[in-house]
Amino acid sequence: QVQLVQSGAEVKKPGASVKVSCKASGYTFTNYAIHWVRQAPGQRLEWMGWINAGNGDTKYSQKFQGRVTIIKDTSASTAYMELRSLGSEDTAVYYCARDKLVPPSSYDHWGQGTLVTVSS
Amino acid sequence: DIQMTQSPSSLSASVGDRVTITCRASQSIRSYLNWFQQKPGKAPKLLIYAASSLQSGVPSRFSGGGSGTDFTLTISGLQPEDFAAYYCQQTYTIPRTFGQGTKVEIK
């Protein structure tokens, strides 16, 4: 069965970076995209960016441009999201989600979420 | 960015009720809209994609409609497990924005 398993919770200081992993199983990794979505406490879901797990193309929300990088390790069927220059406003649960490479989009499987806490 | 606005932000309903949630986009998104259900502490779950297509395994009491800027999610015959938050998301363009959510609570 399809599974996306994310790395564990992180506590970071302001100004630091965090790297969250998302390991896929149960399907051909390179036939789909991986999207990253975050949710701050009590807030709406917020889309951050995505990677085509086939050719490695990426697109990011302009809000995070320059601070976020999404990469993949095809041999490990794993996608990574790195967010730099963390501030308290980056405290959130970060999710990865699988999507098809061609429309219509459907985020049909999600990781369990990774809580990132930014605190001095 | 395309703004997604849901209404209401919360509602109280009873088991067996018919519930409709509305999502409005700030510009036309054709039928590029998903609906998700989220329970506390859990990841979102896809219910509807492409505005009206029911995701595999999702009960048929959930239905979606609309195109352009106005969309609806209807739950026909609310069940105890349906009390949750619901989010719409446009997938027409980047960034793929979400609505603010609608919390469905027990009356």
GROMACS .gro file of C-alpha atoms in nm:
model
  227
    1GLN     CA    1   0.000   0.000   0.000
    2VAL     CA    2   0.107   0.355  -0.065
    3GLN     CA    3   0.280   0.518   0.231
    4LEU     CA    4   0.459   0.844   0.292
    5VAL     CA    5   0.660   0.839   0.614
    6GLN     CA    6   0.809   1.163   0.740
    7SER     CA    7   1.098   1.229   0.975
    8GLY     CA    8   1.041   1.314   1.339
    9ALA     CA    9   0.967   1.635   1.523
   10GLU     CA   10   1.231   1.908   1.532
   11VAL     CA   11   1.307   2.196   1.765
   12LYS     CA   12   1.514   2.474   1.613
   13LYS     CA   13   1.642   2.813   1.721
   14PRO     CA   14   1.559   3.126   1.524
   15GLY     CA   15   1.788   3.165   1.225
   16ALA     CA   16   1.856   2.794   1.194
   17SER     CA   17   1.755   2.558   0.914
   18VAL     CA   18   1.545   2.242   0.917
   19LYS     CA   19   1.535   1.952   0.673
   20VAL     CA   20   1.233   1.723   0.672
   21SER     CA   21   1.229   1.393   0.485
   22CYS     CA   22   0.940   1.208   0.324
   23LYS     CA   23   1.002   0.844   0.236
   24ALA     CA   24   0.766   0.692  -0.019
   25SER     CA   25   0.677   0.326  -0.058
   26GLY     CA   26   0.418   0.113  -0.231
   27TYR     CA   27   0.437   0.286  -0.569
   28THR     CA   28   0.684   0.395  -0.837
   29PHE     CA   29   0.837   0.709  -0.684
   30THR     CA   30   0.933   0.867  -1.015
   31ASN     CA   31   0.580   0.850  -1.157
   32TYR     CA   32   0.443   1.115  -0.920
   33ALA     CA   33   0.514   1.452  -0.766
   34ILE     CA   34   0.565   1.533  -0.399
   35HIS     CA   35   0.415   1.852  -0.261
   36TRP     CA   36   0.491   2.017   0.072
   37VAL     CA   37   0.217   2.184   0.274
   38ARG     CA   38   0.239   2.334   0.621
   39GLN     CA   39  -0.012   2.424   0.889
   40ALA     CA   40   0.067   2.667   1.168
   41PRO     CA   41  -0.132   2.624   1.492
   42GLY     CA   42  -0.497   2.708   1.430
   43GLN     CA   43  -0.425   2.825   1.076
   44ARG     CA   44  -0.521   2.715   0.728
   45LEU     CA   45  -0.312   2.481   0.519
   46GLU     CA   46  -0.037   2.658   0.326
   47TRP     CA   47   0.121   2.524   0.008
   48MET     CA   48   0.500   2.561  -0.006
   49GLY     CA   49   0.621   2.392  -0.323
   50TRP     CA   50   0.657   2.070  -0.514
   51ILE     CA   51   0.901   1.846  -0.693
   52ASN     CA   52   0.851   1.628  -0.997
   53ALA     CA   53   0.999   1.305  -0.862
   54GLY     CA   54   1.066   1.195  -1.218
   55ASN     CA   55   1.278   1.476  -1.362
   56GLY     CA   56   1.348   1.676  -1.045
   57ASP     CA   57   1.177   1.997  -1.160
   58THR     CA   58   1.066   2.215  -0.870
   59LYS     CA   59   0.828   2.504  -0.816
   60TYR     CA   60   0.798   2.710  -0.499
   61SER     CA   61   0.552   2.952  -0.353
   62GLN     CA   62   0.692   3.302  -0.390
   63LYS     CA   63   0.636   3.345  -0.017
   64PHE     CA   64   0.916   3.096   0.051
   65GLN     CA   65   1.133   3.164  -0.253
   66GLY     CA   66   1.496   3.182  -0.152
   67ARG     CA   67   1.433   3.012   0.183
   68VAL     CA   68   1.307   2.671   0.076
   69THR     CA   69   1.464   2.392  -0.127
   70ILE     CA   70   1.297   2.066  -0.221
   71ILE     CA   71   1.513   1.781  -0.347
   72LYS     CA   72   1.479   1.409  -0.401
   73ASP     CA   73   1.689   1.096  -0.368
   74THR     CA   74   1.543   0.857  -0.621
   75SER     CA   75   1.748   0.562  -0.498
   76ALA     CA   76   1.589   0.606  -0.156
   77SER     CA   77   1.243   0.704  -0.284
   78THR     CA   78   1.267   1.004  -0.055
   79ALA     CA   79   1.191   1.371  -0.093
   80TYR     CA   80   1.335   1.640   0.132
   81MET     CA   81   1.224   1.991   0.219
   82GLU     CA   82   1.476   2.231   0.368
   83LEU     CA   83   1.363   2.563   0.514
   84ARG     CA   84   1.627   2.818   0.613
   85SER     CA   85   1.641   3.131   0.828
   86LEU     CA   86   1.366   3.002   1.056
   87GLY     CA   87   1.154   3.239   1.258
   88SER     CA   88   0.882   3.181   1.515
   89GLU     CA   89   0.625   3.213   1.238
   90ASP     CA   90   0.763   2.891   1.086
   91THR     CA   91   0.643   2.687   1.382
   92ALA     CA   92   0.402   2.448   1.213
   93VAL     CA   93   0.326   2.092   1.113
   94TYR     CA   94   0.484   2.019   0.776
   95TYR     CA   95   0.323   1.762   0.548
   96CYS     CA   96   0.430   1.595   0.226
   97ALA     CA   97   0.164   1.474  -0.015
   98ARG     CA   98   0.167   1.272  -0.334
   99ASP     CA   99   0.017   1.415  -0.651
  100LYS     CA  100  -0.015   1.300  -1.009
  101LEU     CA  101   0.218   1.451  -1.267
  102VAL     CA  102  -0.070   1.532  -1.501
  103PRO     CA  103  -0.404   1.696  -1.422
  104PRO     CA  104  -0.634   1.662  -1.251
  105SER     CA  105  -0.439   1.715  -0.935
  106SER     CA  106  -0.533   1.493  -0.642
  107TYR     CA  107  -0.327   1.480  -0.326
  108ASP     CA  108  -0.433   1.124  -0.259
  109HIS     CA  109  -0.177   1.024   0.003
  110TRP     CA  110  -0.019   1.232   0.277
  111GLY     CA  111   0.263   1.186   0.523
  112GLN     CA  112   0.182   1.184   0.893
  113GLY     CA  113   0.320   1.534   0.943
  114THR     CA  114   0.635   1.667   1.110
  115LEU     CA  115   0.609   1.927   1.386
  116VAL     CA  116   0.877   2.192   1.361
  117THR     CA  117   0.901   2.422   1.660
  118VAL     CA  118   1.110   2.737   1.637
  119SER     CA  119   1.197   2.875   1.977
  120SER     CA  120   1.487   3.046   2.144
  121ASP     CA  121  -0.231   3.470  -0.567
  122ILE     CA  122  -0.583   3.328  -0.598
  123GLN     CA  123  -0.777   3.379  -0.276
  124MET     CA  124  -1.005   3.098  -0.162
  125THR     CA  125  -1.288   3.188   0.075
  126GLN     CA  126  -1.505   2.931   0.245
  127SER     CA  127  -1.838   2.982   0.414
  128PRO     CA  128  -1.939   2.932   0.678
  129SER     CA  129  -1.624   2.919   0.892
  130SER     CA  130  -1.804   2.685   1.129
  131LEU     CA  131  -2.141   2.520   1.160
  132SER     CA  132  -2.329   2.302   1.404
  133ALA     CA  133  -2.531   2.012   1.271
  134SER     CA  134  -2.692   1.688   1.384
  135VAL     CA  135  -2.635   1.333   1.268
  136GLY     CA  136  -2.844   1.277   0.958
  137ASP     CA  137  -2.846   1.642   0.850
  138ARG     CA  138  -2.759   1.757   0.499
  139VAL     CA  139  -2.471   2.001   0.511
  140THR     CA  140  -2.339   2.227   0.235
  141ILE     CA  141  -2.009   2.416   0.246
  142THR     CA  142  -1.928   2.683  -0.009
  143CYS     CA  143  -1.588   2.779  -0.152
  144ARG     CA  144  -1.536   3.087  -0.367
  145ALA     CA  145  -1.225   3.165  -0.572
  146SER     CA  146  -1.110   3.522  -0.640
  147GLN     CA  147  -1.086   3.438  -1.012
  148SER     CA  148  -1.193   3.152  -1.234
  149ILE     CA  149  -1.022   2.823  -1.160
  150ARG     CA  150  -1.234   2.622  -1.403
  151SER     CA  151  -1.280   2.286  -1.224
  152TYR     CA  152  -0.938   2.272  -1.062
  153LEU     CA  153  -1.058   2.228  -0.705
  154ASN     CA  154  -1.000   1.971  -0.434
  155TRP     CA  155  -1.186   1.916  -0.106
  156PHE     CA  156  -1.017   1.771   0.201
  157GLN     CA  157  -1.133   1.654   0.541
  158GLN     CA  158  -0.903   1.699   0.839
  159LYS     CA  159  -0.947   1.565   1.191
  160PRO     CA  160  -0.749   1.700   1.489
  161GLY     CA  161  -0.385   1.591   1.486
  162LYS     CA  162  -0.422   1.413   1.153
  163ALA     CA  163  -0.318   1.478   0.795
  164PRO     CA  164  -0.580   1.599   0.550
  165LYS     CA  165  -0.773   1.333   0.358
  166LEU     CA  166  -0.877   1.385  -0.003
  167LEU     CA  167  -1.254   1.367  -0.056
  168ILE     CA  168  -1.321   1.528  -0.394
  169TYR     CA  169  -1.089   1.621  -0.680
  170ALA     CA  170  -1.154   1.812  -1.003
  171ALA     CA  171  -1.450   1.977  -0.829
  172SER     CA  172  -1.687   1.681  -0.851
  173SER     CA  173  -1.494   1.353  -0.874
  174LEU     CA  174  -1.527   1.134  -0.568
  175GLN     CA  175  -1.194   0.994  -0.447
  176SER     CA  176  -1.181   0.616  -0.431
  177GLY     CA  177  -1.296   0.481  -0.095
  178VAL     CA  178  -1.481   0.798   0.007
  179PRO     CA  179  -1.849   0.741   0.098
  180SER     CA  180  -2.102   0.851  -0.163
  181ARG     CA  181  -2.273   1.084   0.086
  182PHE     CA  182  -1.996   1.331  -0.005
  183SER     CA  183  -2.045   1.520  -0.329
  184GLY     CA  184  -1.888   1.823  -0.491
  185GLY     CA  185  -2.009   2.069  -0.751
  186GLY     CA  186  -1.944   2.396  -0.923
  187SER     CA  187  -1.698   2.545  -1.169
  188GLY     CA  188  -1.542   2.881  -1.239
  189THR     CA  189  -1.543   3.065  -0.907
  190ASP     CA  190  -1.816   2.900  -0.699
  191PHE     CA  191  -1.802   2.551  -0.556
  192THR     CA  192  -1.988   2.339  -0.303
  193LEU     CA  193  -1.921   2.037  -0.088
  194THR     CA  194  -2.234   1.858   0.029
  195ILE     CA  195  -2.261   1.587   0.291
  196SER     CA  196  -2.595   1.408   0.255
  197GLY     CA  197  -2.674   1.246   0.585
  198LEU     CA  198  -2.405   1.355   0.829
  199GLN     CA  199  -2.242   1.068   1.019
  200PRO     CA  200  -2.060   1.087   1.355
  201GLU     CA  201  -1.724   1.038   1.183
  202ASP     CA  202  -1.787   1.342   0.959
  203PHE     CA  203  -1.740   1.595   1.238
  204ALA     CA  204  -1.414   1.753   1.128
  205ALA     CA  205  -1.266   2.050   0.942
  206TYR     CA  206  -1.305   2.078   0.566
  207TYR     CA  207  -1.076   2.267   0.329
  208CYS     CA  208  -1.097   2.354  -0.037
  209GLN     CA  209  -0.784   2.400  -0.249
  210GLN     CA  210  -0.739   2.539  -0.596
  211THR     CA  211  -0.493   2.357  -0.821
  212TYR     CA  212  -0.533   2.590  -1.121
  213THR     CA  213  -0.215   2.783  -1.059
  214ILE     CA  214   0.086   2.823  -0.835
  215PRO     CA  215   0.071   2.880  -0.540
  216ARG     CA  216  -0.199   2.622  -0.477
  217THR     CA  217  -0.398   2.808  -0.219
  218PHE     CA  218  -0.639   2.669   0.040
  219GLY     CA  219  -0.954   2.808   0.192
  220GLN     CA  220  -0.955   2.901   0.558
  221GLY     CA  221  -1.149   2.589   0.651
  222THR     CA  222  -1.498   2.505   0.775
  223LYS     CA  223  -1.536   2.331   1.108
  224VAL     CA  224  -1.836   2.100   1.130
  225GLU     CA  225  -1.939   2.049   1.492
  226ILE     CA  226  -2.201   1.844   1.666
  227LYS     CA  227  -2.519   2.028   1.758
   0.00000   0.00000   0.00000
